[in-house]
Amino acid sequence: MKLDILLKGIEYHLQQGSPENCEITGLCEDSRKIKCGNLFFCRTGTHTSGKQYLRQALSLGAAAVICEKYDEDSRRILSSQKDICVIETDVSAQTQARLASNFYDFSKEKLLLIGVTGTKGKTTVCAMLQKLFLNNHMLCATVGTNGFFLKDRVTKSSHTTPELFELYGFIAEAVKAGCTHFIAEVSSLAVKQGRIAGLTFDLGIFTNIYPDHIGGNEHASFLEYAYWKKRFFKNCKKVLLNRDDPFSFEIAADKNGICSWYSASVCADGYASEIEKDVEIDGLYQHFLWHWQKMPARSISLKLPGLCNVSNAAAALSAFCLLTSDEQYDSYQLDFSTFSVRGRFEMVGHFQGGTIMIDYAHNEASLKNLLESLRAYHPNRILCMFGCGGNRSAVRRSAMGRVSSELADLTIITQDNSRDEPFEQILADILLGVTGDYVVIRDRKEAIGYCMSQMRPGDLLVLVGKGHEDTQEIAGKVEAFSERDIVESIEKTKKGKVSK
Ligand SMILES: CC(=O)N[C@H]1[C@@H](OP(=O)(O)OP(=O)(O)OC[C@H]2O[C@@H](n3ccc(=O)[nH]c3=O)[C@H](O)[C@@H]2O)O[C@H](CO)[C@@H](O)[C@@H]1O[C@H](C)C(=O)N[C@@H](C)C(=O)N[C@H](CCC(=O)O)C(=O)O
Ligand SMILES: Nc1ncnc2c1ncn2[C@@H]1O[C@H](COP(=O)(O)OP(=O)(O)OP(=O)(O)O)[C@@H](O)[C@H]1O
Ligand SMILES: N[C@H](CCC[C@H](N)C(=O)O)C(=O)O
């Protein structure tokens, strides 16, 4: 697309170049990711400004630059390259959204856009809802913490909610592939930073809210966190709320009550009743009766433990029912008996008569839910291995230490992604909450080996905090790290020893 067309609806000063002759191949706000012919959008953030990286953007082939205040330093770098277009304008999220909607024009397409927000359950609800659409022959893509899922392809995304250009790009790809539905995880930080600017969601789903993402470079307070969660629903035509979380009523008050409700415990538009637990060799199951408005009740099997996952299923089922036809309700396949999400309550093996699970709990609420859900199946012992991320809310740490002490039989503390913080600091914060028996093994791989060696028949070992992640970041270095592979290789070594 030519730059002058791309700039439609934006007020700007042309500093150099001719937009009508400048072909733009893509939009990018990160100098490290520029491809030949891209427009480089120089945003100023909390750490740095895109303008610091003009040389890198040019060396990678940027064809045009958008910035605010075209200063002397920028002029020195750009004026020697006369073929590069330089546009001076307001570099707000609104300008970014305008550029993205001009570039990826999907406004007239019949795509239903669904957003899921809440402290916990976003990834699980998105995956469940996508499964419902796909099982009923409606092509649907999702984007969130585990990546962008379209047909058989998974692409990594920068964040839970990607940067604005990346998000618009994913939606455009989904439209091109013929999707009728697109589901996005929407984090409070994404709303605050304007990553969803310019998008109207046909349905917004709320899961729950707990204190999280407070401190570090995230939110200043719980009030601020809650404000941005609620703010998301202003961009939604319809709203689906969790009857079991009181914060839903605050959202409803703002929406003048035009909302639908789901629950895992009480009567609502969509709700679960008669929940029963069931242990099979291949997993922990729950069966429940599903009620949707005046429709006849349906039996649902769910291959996940915990009331929180019944709540996640109720959210996904309600969203599906809201967006599809009542006439066809009886013929829809509503089934989660073969459902799993990578790194969420995921069973990854059996060892010495016990079971190993990987989960992504990384705050108090999710760890509590996880351990209580597992306790309900009466394992012999629960061994809980976890660490906490660096450069993230420190409040999480002692709280996770406390919860693990209260609900597990043995706590093994190790490293998560320490990022730029020393492990000793993170450990000291965790230990403030620890009251029961614990072991500290700094190296996560070694810690997994230790945990497995301690397993007895009927034990449940949970490796907590890294879920689907396949890398570990320590002191600026990101290295490949797969808990699944480590577990598998220890299992193989043990089998080898036994057969010798
Ligand atoms: C607090 C936060 O979310 N910060 C994000 C934000 O940072 P920022 O606005 O301060 O930007 P900055 O780092 O100063 O950079 C300014 C500009 O310079 C550009 N730049 C920067 C460096 C460079 O070499 N070249 C370059 O062009 C950047 O792309 C950016 O456009 O914009 C940056 C660029 O997009 C993000 O990398 C950064 O995410 C940081 C790394 C992060 O950790 N974010 C987490 C906390 C996050 O977003 N989490 C949420 C919540 C998840 C959940 O609910 O669990 C998520 O949605 O993932
Ligand atoms: N509804 C829920 N309520 C509380 N905890 C939950 C719920 N659903 C999942 N969990 C726990 O939280 C972890 C993360 O779940 P999930 O990835 O679905 O949530 P999320 O909102 O996407 O999380 P994040 O924002 O951290 O990526 C799970 O591994 C599980 O331990
Ligand atoms: N979305 C969460 C993921 C945390 C996962 C944990 N493994 C860590 O690195 O802290 C965050 O960015 O806070």
Coordinates of C-alpha atoms and ligand atoms in Angstrom, one line a residue:
M1 CA 0.0 0.0 0.0
K2 CA 1.3 3.5 -0.8
L3 CA 2.1 5.7 2.2
D4 CA -0.3 8.5 1.3
I5 CA -3.3 6.0 1.3
L6 CA -2.0 4.6 4.6
L7 CA -2.1 8.0 6.2
K8 CA -5.7 8.7 5.3
G9 CA -7.5 10.3 8.3
I10 CA -4.3 11.2 10.1
E11 CA -3.0 14.8 10.5
Y12 CA 0.7 15.0 9.9
H13 CA 3.7 17.1 8.7
L14 CA 5.7 15.7 5.9
Q15 CA 9.4 16.2 6.8
Q16 CA 10.9 14.5 3.8
G17 CA 10.2 12.1 0.9
S18 CA 7.1 11.6 -1.2
P19 CA 4.4 9.4 0.4
E20 CA 2.6 8.8 -3.0
N21 CA 5.6 7.0 -4.3
C22 CA 6.5 5.1 -1.1
E23 CA 5.3 1.5 -1.0
I24 CA 4.8 0.2 2.5
T25 CA 5.1 -3.6 3.0
G26 CA 4.1 -3.7 6.7
L27 CA 3.8 -1.8 10.0
C28 CA 6.3 -2.2 12.9
E29 CA 7.0 -0.5 16.2
D30 CA 10.1 -2.5 17.0
S31 CA 13.4 -1.7 15.2
R32 CA 14.6 -5.3 15.8
K33 CA 11.7 -6.7 13.8
I34 CA 11.7 -4.4 10.8
K35 CA 11.4 -6.0 7.4
C36 CA 12.3 -4.5 4.0
G37 CA 9.8 -1.8 3.1
N38 CA 8.2 -1.5 6.6
L39 CA 6.9 1.7 8.2
F40 CA 8.8 2.2 11.5
F41 CA 6.4 3.7 14.1
C42 CA 8.6 5.4 16.7
R43 CA 6.8 5.1 20.0
T44 CA 8.1 6.5 23.3
G45 CA 7.7 4.0 26.2
T46 CA 8.7 3.8 29.8
H47 CA 12.2 2.6 29.1
T48 CA 13.2 4.0 25.8
S49 CA 12.0 5.5 22.5
G50 CA 11.9 4.0 19.1
K51 CA 13.8 7.1 17.9
Q52 CA 16.9 5.7 19.6
Y53 CA 16.9 2.8 17.1
L54 CA 16.5 4.7 13.8
R55 CA 19.9 3.4 12.5
Q56 CA 18.9 -0.2 13.1
A57 CA 15.4 0.3 11.5
L58 CA 17.1 1.8 8.4
S59 CA 19.7 -0.9 8.2
L60 CA 16.9 -3.5 8.2
G61 CA 15.2 -1.7 5.3
A62 CA 12.5 0.6 6.8
A63 CA 10.9 2.7 4.0
A64 CA 9.3 5.3 6.2
V65 CA 9.5 6.6 9.7
I66 CA 6.7 8.1 11.8
C67 CA 7.7 10.0 14.9
E68 CA 6.7 12.8 17.2
K69 CA 9.0 15.9 17.4
Y70 CA 11.5 15.5 14.6
D71 CA 14.5 16.6 16.6
E72 CA 18.1 17.3 15.5
D73 CA 19.4 13.8 16.3
S74 CA 16.8 12.2 14.2
R75 CA 17.3 14.7 11.4
R76 CA 21.0 13.9 11.3
I77 CA 20.3 10.2 10.8
L78 CA 17.4 10.5 8.4
S79 CA 18.3 13.5 6.2
S80 CA 21.2 11.7 4.5
Q81 CA 18.7 9.1 3.2
K82 CA 16.4 11.2 1.1
D83 CA 14.4 8.2 -0.2
I84 CA 13.1 7.5 3.3
C85 CA 9.8 9.2 4.1
V86 CA 9.6 11.0 7.4
I87 CA 6.3 11.8 8.9
E88 CA 5.8 13.9 12.0
T89 CA 2.6 13.3 13.9
D90 CA 1.1 12.4 17.2
V91 CA 2.3 8.8 18.0
S92 CA -0.6 7.8 20.1
A93 CA -2.4 4.4 20.2
Q94 CA -5.2 6.1 18.2
T95 CA -2.8 7.0 15.3
Q96 CA -1.4 3.5 15.5
A97 CA -5.0 2.0 15.3
R98 CA -5.8 4.3 12.4
L99 CA -2.7 3.1 10.4
A100 CA -3.5 -0.5 11.2
S101 CA -7.1 -0.3 10.1
N102 CA -6.1 1.5 6.9
F103 CA -3.5 -1.2 6.2
Y104 CA -5.5 -4.3 7.2
D105 CA -8.9 -3.2 6.2
F106 CA -11.2 -5.9 7.7
S107 CA -13.9 -3.6 9.0
K108 CA -16.4 -4.9 6.4
E109 CA -15.7 -8.6 6.9
K110 CA -18.2 -10.8 8.8
L111 CA -15.8 -11.7 11.6
L112 CA -17.0 -11.9 15.1
L113 CA -14.4 -10.6 17.5
I114 CA -14.4 -12.0 21.0
G115 CA -12.2 -10.8 23.9
V116 CA -11.6 -12.6 27.2
T117 CA -10.3 -10.8 30.2
G118 CA -9.8 -11.7 33.9
T119 CA -6.9 -12.5 36.2
K120 CA -7.1 -16.2 35.6
G121 CA -8.6 -18.6 33.0
K122 CA -8.2 -16.5 29.8
T123 CA -6.1 -19.0 28.0
T124 CA -8.2 -21.9 29.1
V125 CA -11.5 -20.2 28.1
C126 CA -10.2 -19.1 24.7
A127 CA -9.0 -22.7 24.0
M128 CA -12.3 -24.2 25.1
L129 CA -14.3 -21.7 23.0
Q130 CA -12.2 -22.3 20.0
K131 CA -12.7 -26.0 20.4
L132 CA -16.5 -25.5 20.5
F133 CA -16.4 -23.5 17.3
L134 CA -14.1 -25.9 15.5
N135 CA -16.0 -29.0 16.6
N136 CA -19.1 -27.4 15.1
H137 CA -17.5 -26.5 11.8
M138 CA -17.0 -22.8 12.4
L139 CA -13.4 -21.7 11.6
C140 CA -12.0 -19.8 14.5
A141 CA -8.6 -18.4 15.4
T142 CA -7.3 -17.4 18.9
V143 CA -4.4 -15.3 20.2
G144 CA -3.1 -15.3 23.7
T145 CA -0.3 -16.3 26.1
N146 CA 0.2 -19.7 24.2
G147 CA 0.5 -18.0 20.8
F148 CA -1.7 -17.4 17.7
F149 CA -3.6 -20.5 16.7
L150 CA -5.0 -20.7 13.1
K151 CA -5.8 -24.1 11.6
D152 CA -2.8 -26.3 12.3
R153 CA -0.4 -23.5 12.8
V154 CA 0.8 -21.9 16.1
T155 CA 2.8 -18.7 15.9
K156 CA 4.4 -17.2 19.0
S157 CA 3.0 -13.8 20.0
S158 CA 4.9 -11.0 21.8
H159 CA 2.6 -10.9 24.8
T160 CA -0.7 -12.3 26.1
T161 CA -2.3 -9.6 24.1
P162 CA 0.1 -8.8 21.2
E163 CA 1.3 -5.3 20.3
L164 CA -1.3 -3.4 18.3
F165 CA 0.2 -4.0 14.8
E166 CA 0.8 -7.6 15.5
L167 CA -2.8 -8.1 16.8
Y168 CA -4.3 -6.4 13.7
G169 CA -2.1 -8.5 11.5
F170 CA -3.3 -11.8 13.2
I171 CA -6.9 -10.7 12.8
A172 CA -6.3 -10.0 9.1
E173 CA -4.6 -13.4 8.6
A174 CA -7.6 -15.0 10.2
V175 CA -10.0 -13.2 7.9
K176 CA -8.0 -14.2 4.9
A177 CA -8.1 -17.8 6.0
G178 CA -11.9 -17.7 6.1
C179 CA -12.4 -17.5 9.9
T180 CA -15.8 -16.5 11.1
H181 CA -14.6 -16.0 14.7
F182 CA -11.5 -14.6 16.4
I183 CA -10.9 -14.8 20.1
A184 CA -8.3 -12.7 21.9
E185 CA -7.0 -12.7 25.4
V186 CA -7.1 -9.2 26.6
S187 CA -4.8 -8.3 29.5
S188 CA -5.4 -5.1 31.6
L189 CA -1.9 -3.9 30.6
A190 CA -2.9 -4.2 26.9
V191 CA -6.0 -2.1 27.5
K192 CA -3.9 0.5 29.4
Q193 CA -1.3 0.6 26.8
G194 CA -3.8 0.9 23.9
R195 CA -2.9 -2.4 22.3
I196 CA -6.6 -3.0 21.4
A197 CA -7.2 0.6 20.3
G198 CA -9.7 0.9 17.5
L199 CA -11.2 -2.6 17.9
T200 CA -14.8 -3.2 18.9
F201 CA -15.5 -6.6 20.4
D202 CA -18.8 -8.3 19.6
L203 CA -18.5 -10.1 22.9
G204 CA -16.4 -9.4 26.0
I205 CA -16.1 -12.2 28.5
F206 CA -15.0 -11.7 32.1
T207 CA -13.6 -14.6 34.1
N208 CA -12.5 -13.3 37.6
I209 CA -10.4 -10.7 39.3
Y210 CA -7.7 -11.2 42.1
P211 CA -5.0 -8.8 43.2
D212 CA -2.2 -9.4 40.7
H213 CA 0.1 -7.5 38.2
I214 CA 0.6 -4.8 40.9
G215 CA 4.1 -3.3 41.3
G216 CA 7.2 -3.8 39.2
N217 CA 6.5 -2.2 35.8
E218 CA 2.8 -3.2 35.8
H219 CA -0.1 -1.5 37.7
A220 CA 0.3 1.0 40.5
S221 CA -2.5 -0.5 42.7
F222 CA -5.4 -2.9 42.7
L223 CA -7.7 0.0 42.0
E224 CA -5.8 0.8 38.8
Y225 CA -5.7 -2.8 37.8
A226 CA -9.5 -3.1 38.3
Y227 CA -10.1 0.1 36.4
W228 CA -8.4 -1.2 33.3
K229 CA -10.2 -4.5 33.5
K230 CA -13.5 -2.7 33.6
R231 CA -12.5 -0.3 30.9
F232 CA -12.2 -3.1 28.4
F233 CA -16.0 -3.7 28.5
K234 CA -16.6 -0.2 27.1
N235 CA -15.2 -1.6 23.8
C236 CA -17.7 -4.5 23.8
K237 CA -21.2 -4.7 22.3
K238 CA -22.2 -7.7 24.4
V239 CA -20.9 -8.7 27.8
L240 CA -20.7 -12.2 29.4
L241 CA -20.1 -12.1 33.2
N242 CA -19.2 -14.6 35.9
R243 CA -22.1 -14.7 38.5
D244 CA -19.6 -16.2 41.0
D245 CA -17.3 -13.2 41.0
P246 CA -18.7 -10.0 42.7
F247 CA -16.6 -7.7 40.5
S248 CA -19.0 -8.7 37.7
F249 CA -21.7 -6.6 39.3
E250 CA -19.5 -3.5 39.0
I251 CA -19.0 -4.2 35.3
A252 CA -22.7 -4.7 34.9
A253 CA -23.5 -1.4 36.6
D254 CA -21.4 0.3 34.0
K255 CA -23.1 -1.5 31.1
N256 CA -26.6 -0.5 32.4
G257 CA -27.3 -4.2 33.1
I258 CA -27.3 -5.4 29.4
C259 CA -25.3 -8.5 30.2
S260 CA -25.5 -12.3 30.1
W261 CA -24.3 -14.4 33.1
Y262 CA -22.7 -17.8 33.7
S263 CA -21.9 -19.7 36.8
A264 CA -20.4 -22.9 38.1
S265 CA -22.6 -22.9 41.2
V266 CA -25.9 -21.0 40.9
C267 CA -28.7 -20.4 38.4
A268 CA -27.7 -18.0 35.6
D269 CA -28.2 -17.8 31.8
G270 CA -25.7 -20.6 31.5
Y271 CA -24.7 -22.8 34.5
A272 CA -23.3 -26.1 35.6
S273 CA -25.0 -28.4 38.2
E274 CA -24.5 -31.9 39.6
I275 CA -20.7 -31.8 39.2
E276 CA -19.0 -35.2 39.8
K277 CA -15.4 -36.1 39.9
D278 CA -13.9 -39.1 38.2
V279 CA -10.4 -40.5 38.1
E280 CA -9.2 -42.4 35.0
I281 CA -5.8 -43.7 34.1
D282 CA -5.4 -41.0 31.5
G283 CA -6.6 -38.0 33.5
L284 CA -8.8 -36.4 36.1
Y285 CA -12.3 -35.9 34.8
Q286 CA -15.5 -34.0 35.9
H287 CA -19.0 -34.6 34.6
F288 CA -21.8 -32.0 35.0
L289 CA -25.2 -31.0 33.7
W290 CA -25.2 -27.9 31.5
H291 CA -28.2 -25.6 31.5
W292 CA -28.6 -22.8 28.9
Q293 CA -31.6 -20.6 29.3
K294 CA -34.7 -22.5 28.4
M295 CA -33.0 -25.3 26.5
P296 CA -33.0 -28.9 27.7
A297 CA -30.1 -29.7 30.0
R298 CA -27.1 -31.5 28.4
S299 CA -24.4 -33.8 30.1
I300 CA -20.9 -32.6 29.6
S301 CA -17.6 -34.4 30.4
L302 CA -14.5 -32.3 31.1
K303 CA -11.0 -33.8 31.2
L304 CA -9.8 -31.2 33.7
P305 CA -10.0 -31.1 37.5
G306 CA -11.2 -28.2 39.7
L307 CA -14.2 -26.0 40.1
C308 CA -12.3 -23.2 38.3
N309 CA -12.2 -25.3 35.2
V310 CA -16.0 -25.9 35.4
S311 CA -16.3 -22.1 35.6
N312 CA -14.0 -21.8 32.5
A313 CA -16.1 -24.3 30.7
A314 CA -19.3 -22.5 31.7
A315 CA -17.9 -19.3 30.3
A316 CA -16.9 -20.9 27.0
L317 CA -20.3 -22.8 26.6
S318 CA -22.3 -19.6 27.4
A319 CA -20.3 -17.6 24.8
F320 CA -20.8 -20.3 22.2
C321 CA -24.6 -20.5 23.0
L322 CA -24.9 -16.7 22.8
L323 CA -23.2 -16.5 19.4
T324 CA -24.9 -19.4 17.7
S325 CA -28.4 -20.4 16.8
D326 CA -30.9 -21.7 19.4
E327 CA -32.6 -23.8 16.6
Q328 CA -29.5 -25.9 16.2
Y329 CA -28.7 -26.2 19.9
D330 CA -29.6 -29.9 20.1
S331 CA -27.3 -30.8 17.2
Y332 CA -24.2 -28.9 18.5
Q333 CA -21.3 -30.9 19.8
L334 CA -20.6 -29.6 23.3
D335 CA -17.8 -31.8 24.6
F336 CA -14.6 -31.4 26.5
S337 CA -13.8 -35.1 27.2
T338 CA -10.6 -35.0 25.1
F339 CA -9.8 -31.4 25.9
S340 CA -6.4 -30.2 27.1
V341 CA -4.4 -26.9 27.1
R342 CA -0.7 -27.0 27.0
G343 CA 0.7 -26.3 30.5
R344 CA -2.6 -25.9 32.2
F345 CA -3.4 -28.8 34.7
E346 CA -1.6 -31.0 32.1
M347 CA -0.7 -34.6 33.0
V348 CA 2.7 -35.3 31.5
G349 CA 3.6 -38.7 33.0
H350 CA 3.6 -41.4 35.6
F351 CA 6.7 -42.2 37.7
Q352 CA 7.3 -44.6 40.5
G353 CA 3.6 -45.1 40.9
G354 CA 2.8 -41.4 41.1
T355 CA 1.6 -38.8 38.6
I356 CA 3.3 -35.7 37.2
M357 CA 1.5 -32.6 36.2
I358 CA 2.6 -29.3 34.7
D359 CA 0.7 -26.1 35.5
Y360 CA 1.0 -22.4 34.8
A361 CA -0.1 -21.1 38.2
H362 CA 2.1 -18.1 39.0
N363 CA 0.1 -16.2 41.6
E364 CA -1.7 -16.9 44.9
A365 CA -5.2 -17.4 43.5
S366 CA -4.1 -19.9 40.8
L367 CA -1.8 -21.9 43.0
K368 CA -4.6 -22.2 45.6
N369 CA -7.1 -23.3 43.0
L370 CA -4.7 -25.8 41.6
L371 CA -3.7 -27.4 44.9
E372 CA -7.3 -27.4 46.2
S373 CA -8.5 -29.0 43.0
L374 CA -5.9 -31.7 43.2
R375 CA -6.5 -32.4 46.9
A376 CA -10.1 -33.2 46.1
Y377 CA -8.9 -36.3 44.3
H378 CA -7.1 -37.5 47.5
P379 CA -3.6 -38.2 46.3
N380 CA -1.2 -39.8 48.7
R381 CA 1.0 -36.6 48.9
I382 CA 1.2 -33.5 46.8
L383 CA 4.8 -32.4 46.0
C384 CA 4.7 -28.8 44.7
M385 CA 7.8 -27.4 42.9
F386 CA 7.7 -23.7 42.0
G387 CA 9.7 -20.5 41.7
C388 CA 8.7 -16.9 40.9
G389 CA 9.5 -14.6 38.0
G390 CA 11.8 -11.7 38.3
N391 CA 10.8 -8.2 37.2
R392 CA 7.2 -9.0 38.1
S393 CA 4.9 -8.3 41.0
A394 CA 6.9 -9.3 44.2
V395 CA 3.6 -9.6 46.1
R396 CA 3.1 -13.0 44.4
R397 CA 6.1 -14.5 46.0
S398 CA 5.4 -14.8 49.8
A399 CA 1.8 -15.6 48.9
M400 CA 2.8 -18.6 46.8
G401 CA 5.1 -19.7 49.5
R402 CA 2.3 -19.6 52.0
V403 CA -0.2 -21.4 49.8
S404 CA 2.2 -24.2 48.9
S405 CA 3.1 -24.6 52.6
E406 CA -0.6 -24.8 53.5
L407 CA -1.8 -27.1 50.7
A408 CA 1.1 -29.3 49.6
D409 CA 3.0 -31.9 51.6
L410 CA 6.4 -30.8 50.4
T411 CA 7.4 -27.5 48.8
I412 CA 10.4 -27.5 46.5
I413 CA 11.6 -24.0 45.6
T414 CA 13.5 -23.4 42.4
Q415 CA 14.1 -20.8 39.7
D416 CA 11.4 -19.5 37.3
N417 CA 12.4 -16.8 34.8
S418 CA 14.5 -14.7 37.2
R419 CA 15.1 -12.1 34.4
D420 CA 17.2 -9.3 35.8
E421 CA 16.6 -10.0 39.5
P422 CA 19.0 -12.2 41.6
F423 CA 17.5 -15.5 42.6
E424 CA 18.5 -14.9 46.2
Q425 CA 16.1 -11.9 46.4
I426 CA 13.2 -13.8 44.9
L427 CA 13.9 -16.7 47.2
A428 CA 14.0 -14.5 50.3
D429 CA 10.6 -13.0 49.2
I430 CA 9.1 -16.5 48.8
L431 CA 10.5 -17.7 52.1
L432 CA 8.7 -14.9 53.9
G433 CA 5.5 -16.9 53.4
V434 CA 6.8 -20.5 53.8
T435 CA 5.8 -22.3 56.9
G436 CA 6.0 -26.0 56.2
D437 CA 8.7 -28.4 55.0
Y438 CA 10.6 -27.1 52.0
V439 CA 13.8 -27.8 50.0
V440 CA 15.6 -25.2 47.8
I441 CA 17.3 -26.4 44.6
R442 CA 18.2 -23.4 42.5
D443 CA 18.7 -25.2 39.2
R444 CA 15.2 -26.0 37.9
K445 CA 16.3 -29.1 35.9
E446 CA 18.1 -30.5 39.0
A447 CA 15.0 -29.7 41.1
I448 CA 12.7 -31.7 38.7
G449 CA 15.1 -34.7 39.1
Y450 CA 15.1 -34.4 42.9
C451 CA 11.2 -34.2 43.0
M452 CA 10.9 -37.2 40.8
S453 CA 13.3 -39.2 42.9
Q454 CA 11.1 -38.5 45.9
M455 CA 7.9 -39.8 44.4
R456 CA 6.0 -42.7 46.0
P457 CA 3.0 -44.6 44.8
G458 CA -0.2 -42.4 44.7
D459 CA 1.8 -39.1 44.9
L460 CA 1.1 -36.2 42.7
L461 CA 4.0 -34.0 41.6
V462 CA 3.1 -30.6 40.2
L463 CA 5.7 -28.5 38.4
V464 CA 4.3 -25.1 38.7
G465 CA 4.8 -21.7 37.0
K466 CA 6.2 -22.3 33.6
G467 CA 3.3 -24.1 31.9
H468 CA 3.7 -24.1 28.2
E469 CA 7.0 -22.1 28.2
D470 CA 9.9 -23.6 26.3
T471 CA 12.6 -21.2 27.5
Q472 CA 14.1 -19.9 30.7
E473 CA 15.4 -16.3 31.1
I474 CA 18.1 -15.7 33.6
A475 CA 20.2 -12.5 33.7
G476 CA 19.3 -11.4 30.2
K477 CA 20.0 -14.9 28.7
V478 CA 17.2 -16.8 27.2
E479 CA 17.9 -20.5 26.9
A480 CA 15.8 -23.5 25.7
F481 CA 14.1 -25.2 28.6
S482 CA 11.3 -27.8 28.3
E483 CA 10.0 -29.4 31.5
R484 CA 8.2 -32.0 29.4
D485 CA 11.5 -33.1 27.8
I486 CA 13.3 -33.2 31.2
V487 CA 10.5 -35.4 32.7
E488 CA 10.6 -37.6 29.7
S489 CA 14.4 -38.1 29.7
I490 CA 14.4 -38.9 33.5
E491 CA 11.6 -41.4 32.8
K492 CA 13.6 -43.0 30.0
T493 CA 16.8 -43.1 32.1
K494 CA 15.0 -44.9 34.9
K495 CA 13.3 -47.4 32.5
G496 CA 16.8 -48.1 31.0
K497 CA 18.2 -48.8 34.4
V498 CA 15.4 -51.1 35.3
S499 CA 15.6 -53.2 32.1
K500 CA 19.4 -53.7 32.5
Ligands
LIG1 C1 5.0 -2.9 31.2 C2 4.8 -3.4 29.7 O1 3.9 -4.1 29.4 N1 5.8 -2.9 28.9 C3 5.7 -3.2 27.5 C4 5.8 -1.9 26.7 O2 6.9 -1.2 27.2 P1 7.1 0.3 27.1 O3 5.9 1.0 26.6 O4 7.8 0.8 28.3 O5 8.1 0.4 25.8 P2 9.7 0.5 25.8 O6 10.3 -0.8 26.2 O7 10.1 1.7 26.5 O8 10.0 0.7 24.3 C5 9.5 1.9 23.5 C6 9.5 1.6 22.1 O9 10.8 1.3 21.6 C7 10.8 0.2 20.8 N2 12.1 -0.4 20.8 C8 12.7 -0.8 22.0 C9 13.9 -1.5 22.0 C10 14.6 -1.6 20.7 O10 15.7 -2.2 20.6 N3 14.0 -1.2 19.6 C11 12.8 -0.6 19.6 O11 12.3 -0.2 18.6 C12 9.7 -0.7 21.4 O12 9.3 -1.7 20.5 C13 8.7 0.3 21.7 O13 7.8 0.6 20.6 O14 5.9 -2.1 25.3 C14 7.1 -2.9 24.9 C15 7.1 -3.1 23.4 O15 5.8 -3.6 23.0 C16 6.9 -4.3 25.6 O16 8.0 -5.1 25.3 C17 6.8 -4.1 27.1 O17 6.5 -5.4 27.7 C18 7.3 -5.8 28.7 C19 8.6 -6.5 28.2 C20 6.5 -6.8 29.6 O18 7.1 -7.5 30.3 N4 5.2 -6.8 29.5 C21 4.4 -7.7 30.4 C22 4.4 -7.3 31.8 C23 3.0 -7.7 29.8 O19 2.6 -7.0 28.9 N5 2.1 -8.6 30.3 C24 0.7 -8.5 30.0 C25 -0.1 -9.3 31.0 C26 -0.1 -10.8 30.9 C27 -1.1 -11.5 31.9 O20 -2.2 -11.0 32.1 O21 -0.7 -12.5 32.5 C28 0.6 -9.1 28.5 O22 -0.4 -8.8 27.8 O23 1.4 -10.0 28.2
LIG2 N1 -10.9 -19.7 36.4 C1 -9.8 -19.8 37.1 N2 -9.7 -19.4 38.4 C2 -8.5 -19.4 39.1 N3 -7.4 -20.1 38.6 C3 -7.5 -20.6 37.4 C4 -8.6 -20.5 36.5 N4 -8.4 -21.1 35.4 C5 -7.1 -21.5 35.4 N5 -6.5 -21.2 36.6 C6 -5.2 -21.4 37.1 O1 -4.4 -20.4 36.5 C7 -3.4 -20.9 35.6 C8 -3.4 -20.1 34.3 O2 -4.6 -20.4 33.6 P1 -4.9 -19.6 32.2 O3 -3.6 -19.7 31.5 O4 -6.1 -20.2 31.6 O5 -5.2 -18.2 32.8 P2 -4.7 -16.8 32.1 O6 -5.7 -15.8 32.6 O7 -4.6 -16.9 30.7 O8 -3.3 -16.6 32.9 P3 -2.1 -15.6 32.5 O9 -2.7 -14.2 32.5 O10 -1.3 -15.7 33.7 O11 -1.5 -16.0 31.2 C9 -3.7 -22.3 35.3 O12 -2.6 -23.1 35.1 C10 -4.4 -22.7 36.6 O13 -3.5 -23.0 37.6
LIG3 N1 1.9 -13.5 32.0 C1 2.7 -13.7 33.2 C2 3.5 -14.9 33.0 C3 4.4 -15.3 34.2 C4 5.0 -16.6 34.0 C5 6.1 -16.9 34.9 N2 6.8 -18.1 34.4 C6 7.1 -15.8 35.0 O1 8.0 -15.8 34.1 O2 7.0 -14.9 35.9 C7 3.6 -12.5 33.4 O3 4.2 -12.0 32.5 O4 3.6 -12.0 34.5

